Every structure is written in structure tokens, then in C-alpha cells.
Short mmCIF file of C-alpha atoms in Angstrom, two decimals:
data_model
loop_
_atom_site.label_atom_id
_atom_site.label_comp_id
_atom_site.label_asym_id
_atom_site.label_seq_id
_atom_site.Cartn_x
_atom_site.Cartn_y
_atom_site.Cartn_z
CA UNK A 1279 -36.44 17.02 13.65
CA UNK A 1280 -36.58 13.53 12.16
CA UNK A 1281 -39.42 11.10 12.75
CA UNK A 1282 -39.56 9.37 16.09
CA UNK A 1283 -40.75 6.17 17.72
CA UNK A 1284 -42.38 5.83 21.11
CA UNK A 1285 -40.75 4.44 24.24
CA UNK A 1286 -42.05 0.93 23.58
CA UNK A 1287 -39.11 0.44 21.20
CA UNK A 1288 -36.85 0.25 24.28
CA UNK A 1289 -38.82 -2.49 26.04
CA UNK A 1290 -36.50 -5.35 25.07
CA UNK A 1291 -33.25 -3.54 25.78
CA UNK A 1292 -34.36 -2.12 29.12
CA UNK A 1293 -35.95 -5.37 30.30
CA UNK A 1294 -32.62 -7.13 29.66
CA UNK A 1295 -30.90 -4.57 31.91
CA UNK A 1296 -33.47 -4.36 34.70
CA UNK A 1297 -35.05 -7.80 34.61
CA UNK A 1298 -38.53 -6.28 34.52
CA UNK A 1299 -40.92 -5.05 31.87
CA UNK A 1300 -40.32 -1.28 31.51
CA UNK A 1301 -43.78 -0.58 30.10
CA UNK A 1302 -45.02 0.28 33.60
CA UNK A 1303 -42.29 2.81 34.32
CA UNK A 1304 -43.00 6.48 34.94
CA UNK A 1305 -40.46 9.27 35.08
CA UNK A 1306 -40.30 13.00 35.68
CA UNK A 1307 -38.49 15.33 33.29
CA UNK A 1308 -35.81 17.36 35.05
CA UNK A 1309 -36.50 20.32 32.74
CA UNK A 1310 -40.28 20.84 32.69
CA UNK A 1311 -41.31 18.43 35.50
CA UNK A 1312 -43.72 16.53 33.23
CA UNK A 1313 -44.54 13.04 34.53
CA UNK A 1314 -45.06 10.47 31.79
CA UNK A 1315 -44.83 6.76 31.08
CA UNK A 1316 -41.81 5.66 29.07
CA UNK A 1317 -44.13 4.58 26.24
CA UNK A 1318 -45.27 8.20 25.72
CA UNK A 1319 -41.79 9.67 25.28
CA UNK A 1320 -40.18 10.47 21.92
CA UNK A 1321 -37.38 8.10 20.87
CA UNK A 1322 -34.91 8.84 18.08
CA UNK A 1323 -32.02 6.82 16.70
CA UNK A 1324 -31.12 3.21 16.04
CA UNK A 1325 -30.79 0.09 18.21
CA UNK A 1326 -27.14 1.06 18.83
CA UNK A 1327 -27.89 4.59 20.02
CA UNK A 1328 -31.31 5.70 21.25
CA UNK A 1329 -32.07 9.22 22.49
CA UNK A 1330 -35.26 9.64 24.52
CA UNK A 1331 -36.75 13.14 24.64
CA UNK A 1332 -39.53 14.61 26.78
CA UNK A 1333 -42.84 14.71 24.94
CA UNK A 1334 -43.54 18.20 26.31
CA UNK A 1335 -40.30 20.21 26.29
CA UNK A 1336 -38.08 18.08 24.00
CA UNK A 1337 -35.24 17.91 26.58
CA UNK A 1338 -33.12 14.75 26.49
CA UNK A 1339 -34.29 12.42 29.25
CA UNK A 1340 -32.06 9.44 28.67
CA UNK A 1341 -29.64 7.91 26.22
CA UNK A 1342 -29.21 4.19 25.58
CA UNK A 1343 -25.95 3.12 23.93
CA UNK A 1344 -25.28 -0.45 22.85
CA UNK A 1345 -21.82 -1.52 21.74
CA UNK A 1346 -20.92 -5.18 21.24
CA UNK A 1347 -22.15 -6.85 24.45
CA UNK A 1348 -22.36 -3.70 26.59
CA UNK A 1349 -25.38 -1.47 27.07
CA UNK A 1350 -25.11 1.87 28.87
CA UNK A 1351 -27.97 4.09 29.94
CA UNK A 1352 -27.65 7.71 31.06
CA UNK A 1353 -30.54 9.30 32.93
CA UNK A 1354 -29.22 12.86 33.00
CA UNK A 1355 -32.58 14.49 32.20
CA UNK A 1356 -34.69 12.39 34.57
CA UNK A 1357 -35.56 13.71 38.01
CA UNK A 1358 -36.94 10.33 39.15
CA UNK A 1359 -37.93 7.00 37.61
CA UNK A 1360 -40.24 4.40 39.13
CA UNK A 1361 -41.78 1.09 38.14
CA UNK A 1362 -45.52 1.02 38.76
CA UNK A 1363 -45.87 -2.56 37.54
#
């Protein structure tokens, strides 16, 4: 697998969508049930297409797609997501 970044790379994009700083978010992987902060997850891709994978089981947690002025986020691999900030 190619090199990865951590979840902090998504801070700007996600804060634009949610209006809050995502650094305090926690989520649970649907696959292995690991609970982790976004910053600890493995992020692959480019600013136009990010794939976030679980740090424990490598399942896809979420995908962030940016095209022109539209940003879409899928949370198919997340059981729950919460902001602890």
C-alpha cells in the first residue's frame, strides 16, 4: 500500500462542511469496532479524493470527494461519529 497521511490532513475540508474543528472527533469502525480519533486514522489520496482507513483493520471508514465547489463525504464504514470538542 502507498504511503499515508494522518487524519489531520482533512481538518480544513471537514471544518468547512461541519463548521467545527474536526480534530476532536472520535469514531467507531464498523468492521473491527475500534474507537479512534480522526487524527489517528490512515488517509490516502489527494485533496480531490481522500480515502480514510481504520488504523487497526484497514477497512475504509470514509471517503471525501471534492469536485469544483462540491464536497461529498461517505461514512459507510463508520458505526458512529461524535465531536468531543
